[in-house]
Amino acid sequence: MRLPGAAALTLLLASPLGAEIRPDERRSDFHQMSPETRAMQTDDTANPGMLAVLDGEALWRAKAGPAGRSCADCHGDARITMRGVAARYPAWNAARGTPVGLAGQIDICRADRQGISAWPAESRERLAVTAYVAHQSRGMPISPPGDPEMAAARERGGRLFTARMGQLDLACAACHDDNWGKRLGGTPIPQAHPVGYPIYRLEWQAVGSLQRRLRNCLSGVRAEPFPYDAPELIELEAFLMQRAAGLPIETPAVRP
Amino acid sequence: MARALVNIPKTARRGDVIEIRTLISHEMETGYRPGPNGVLLPRDIITRFTCTYNGVEVFSAELFPAMSANPYLVFTTVASESGTIALTWTGDNGFSQTETATIEVA
């Protein structure tokens, strides 16, 4: 995120924290993008995120680990078995007693089922397989799971969303609930729905995760970003997915 | 090999103007960016793209450091005869990749 202008900041700081987005106004940030960027996302031969999806498809079939097993050996045809999965993550992992995100679940499969170490956060492989799995849910409505444990995680995420943070002393909600649709130093403030992750972000010139995006917003308010895979980032994601419930998955989305 | 997405019509009528769209995965490292240790990352870009139609060059482009990562190129040509369209990207560090497609012209 670019540094906001002083005038814009004063406005934000002055605005009272309050109203959530009205249900009839809730929509994907896709609709706030320029026609060119929207066209890039919707044309699969122009969307650079599709390169990651294709990489992910190859990795899905690649044998790995001591037993030489691929994701496909256990899960078969991802177009069938992974359909709708991304729409209900983060999910409660009873064995570990924590909520896990989609990439976290893939780490678990690598560790427990393939006997190999997890791919590092933001590595090409982890993003590619996550994009491939999430892409199988494109067009399906976000449907967060009903477990009571997840409700607790979402509540913690919601508290983070409304808590003032960083040297700028701004809450996520100050931008994304109270001032979406306005501009911050030339950039439109989106409603912040996590519908298209991993996304291809033009500013990054690369594919990146929701966690990378959230860490960008955290450093934007000059807060120390939570480390990758920190519980706080998963809780924020769980909250954002609930807040976006019903909106269709767009993976791989393109964002400015 | 880099991953490439190529969109070429499979069929066309003789004389049709056809659109060819290509997207290739490449970092297009400019040579001007410092790495995490402050030292400039060496330039690593695609420098040239050519399209041949049954062996005859119909389009070419020079690429420079200011081009985005994963360059997307769209151009047109005239469908003259059935045959093979070959797309070649070449660049720094011996980068070279060719994708081919066949077109049926009636």
Tab-separated table of N, CA and C in Angstrom, chain A residues 40 43-56 58 200 205-206, chain B residues 1 3-7 21-28 67-70 72:
chain	number	residue	atom	x	y	z
A	40	MET	N	-8.514	-8.274	-17.424
A	40	MET	CA	-7.361	-9.150	-17.235
A	40	MET	C	-7.740	-10.342	-16.347
A	43	ASP	N	-10.326	-12.956	-18.286
A	43	ASP	CA	-9.847	-13.708	-19.444
A	43	ASP	C	-8.728	-14.651	-18.979
A	44	ASP	N	-9.011	-15.937	-18.984
A	44	ASP	CA	-8.037	-16.899	-18.460
A	44	ASP	C	-6.729	-16.921	-19.241
A	45	THR	N	-6.732	-16.401	-20.468
A	45	THR	CA	-5.459	-16.386	-21.192
A	45	THR	C	-4.710	-15.074	-20.954
A	46	ALA	N	-5.311	-14.134	-20.230
A	46	ALA	CA	-4.628	-12.877	-19.924
A	46	ALA	C	-4.315	-12.770	-18.431
A	47	ASN	N	-4.953	-13.603	-17.618
A	47	ASN	CA	-4.804	-13.545	-16.166
A	47	ASN	C	-3.502	-14.252	-15.757
A	48	PRO	N	-2.503	-13.479	-15.287
A	48	PRO	CA	-1.220	-14.120	-14.956
A	48	PRO	C	-1.340	-15.098	-13.790
A	49	GLY	N	-2.410	-14.976	-12.997
A	49	GLY	CA	-2.633	-15.931	-11.914
A	49	GLY	C	-2.842	-17.342	-12.449
A	50	MET	N	-3.301	-17.454	-13.699
A	50	MET	CA	-3.515	-18.778	-14.273
A	50	MET	C	-2.200	-19.529	-14.472
A	51	LEU	N	-1.084	-18.793	-14.593
A	51	LEU	CA	0.209	-19.470	-14.710
A	51	LEU	C	0.505	-20.239	-13.419
A	52	ALA	N	0.126	-19.634	-12.279
A	52	ALA	CA	0.323	-20.302	-10.988
A	52	ALA	C	-0.618	-21.502	-10.866
A	53	VAL	N	-1.859	-21.341	-11.353
A	53	VAL	CA	-2.807	-22.449	-11.293
A	53	VAL	C	-2.264	-23.646	-12.093
A	54	LEU	N	-1.700	-23.377	-13.264
A	54	LEU	CA	-1.136	-24.457	-14.083
A	54	LEU	C	0.076	-25.102	-13.404
A	55	ASP	N	0.910	-24.257	-12.769
A	55	ASP	CA	2.028	-24.807	-11.988
A	55	ASP	C	1.493	-25.721	-10.889
A	56	GLY	N	0.428	-25.269	-10.237
A	56	GLY	CA	-0.162	-26.035	-9.139
A	56	GLY	C	-0.705	-27.369	-9.620
A	58	ALA	N	0.468	-29.156	-12.047
A	58	ALA	CA	1.605	-30.063	-12.243
A	58	ALA	C	2.110	-30.583	-10.891
A	200	TYR	N	-3.156	-12.453	-8.048
A	200	TYR	CA	-2.043	-11.863	-8.774
A	200	TYR	C	-2.158	-10.370	-8.545
A	205	GLN	N	3.738	-7.675	-8.923
A	205	GLN	CA	4.202	-8.358	-10.131
A	205	GLN	C	4.304	-9.857	-9.872
A	206	ALA	N	3.423	-10.358	-9.026
A	206	ALA	CA	3.530	-11.766	-8.634
A	206	ALA	C	2.247	-12.205	-7.940
B	1	MET	N	11.493	-25.253	-17.856
B	1	MET	CA	10.761	-24.486	-18.865
B	1	MET	C	9.734	-23.563	-18.225
B	3	ARG	N	6.255	-21.506	-17.897
B	3	ARG	CA	4.901	-21.850	-18.279
B	3	ARG	C	4.352	-20.757	-19.198
B	4	ALA	N	3.711	-21.156	-20.273
B	4	ALA	CA	3.180	-20.161	-21.203
B	4	ALA	C	1.722	-20.462	-21.511
B	5	LEU	N	0.953	-19.416	-21.702
B	5	LEU	CA	-0.441	-19.558	-22.126
B	5	LEU	C	-0.552	-18.924	-23.502
B	6	VAL	N	-1.032	-19.696	-24.444
B	6	VAL	CA	-1.091	-19.219	-25.817
B	6	VAL	C	-2.508	-19.387	-26.331
B	7	ASN	N	-3.022	-18.350	-26.939
B	7	ASN	CA	-4.376	-18.433	-27.488
B	7	ASN	C	-4.347	-18.084	-28.971
B	21	ARG	N	-2.803	-14.292	-28.694
B	21	ARG	CA	-2.539	-13.763	-27.350
B	21	ARG	C	-1.579	-14.695	-26.630
B	22	THR	N	-0.576	-14.123	-25.985
B	22	THR	CA	0.425	-14.943	-25.309
B	22	THR	C	0.760	-14.366	-23.941
B	23	LEU	N	0.968	-15.267	-23.010
B	23	LEU	CA	1.357	-14.876	-21.651
B	23	LEU	C	2.418	-15.873	-21.227
B	24	ILE	N	3.551	-15.395	-20.765
B	24	ILE	CA	4.603	-16.330	-20.348
B	24	ILE	C	5.081	-15.970	-18.960
B	25	SER	N	5.389	-16.989	-18.177
B	25	SER	CA	5.823	-16.711	-16.818
B	25	SER	C	7.325	-16.392	-16.824
B	26	HIS	N	7.636	-15.179	-16.411
B	26	HIS	CA	9.036	-14.732	-16.357
B	26	HIS	C	9.142	-13.554	-15.394
B	27	GLU	N	10.156	-13.574	-14.549
B	27	GLU	CA	10.299	-12.521	-13.531
B	27	GLU	C	10.578	-11.145	-14.112
B	28	MET	N	11.231	-11.078	-15.283
B	28	MET	CA	11.629	-9.804	-15.881
B	28	MET	C	12.345	-8.931	-14.847
B	67	MET	N	9.343	-3.609	-19.022
B	67	MET	CA	8.163	-4.451	-19.206
B	67	MET	C	7.833	-5.175	-17.908
B	68	SER	N	6.547	-5.411	-17.687
B	68	SER	CA	6.121	-6.073	-16.448
B	68	SER	C	6.610	-7.518	-16.433
B	69	ALA	N	6.571	-8.100	-15.244
B	69	ALA	CA	6.803	-9.541	-15.131
B	69	ALA	C	5.706	-10.263	-15.914
B	70	ASN	N	5.956	-11.491	-16.309
B	70	ASN	CA	4.977	-12.306	-17.030
B	70	ASN	C	4.400	-11.567	-18.234
B	72	TYR	N	2.666	-10.083	-21.369
B	72	TYR	CA	1.439	-10.434	-22.095
B	72	TYR	C	1.508	-9.710	-23.428
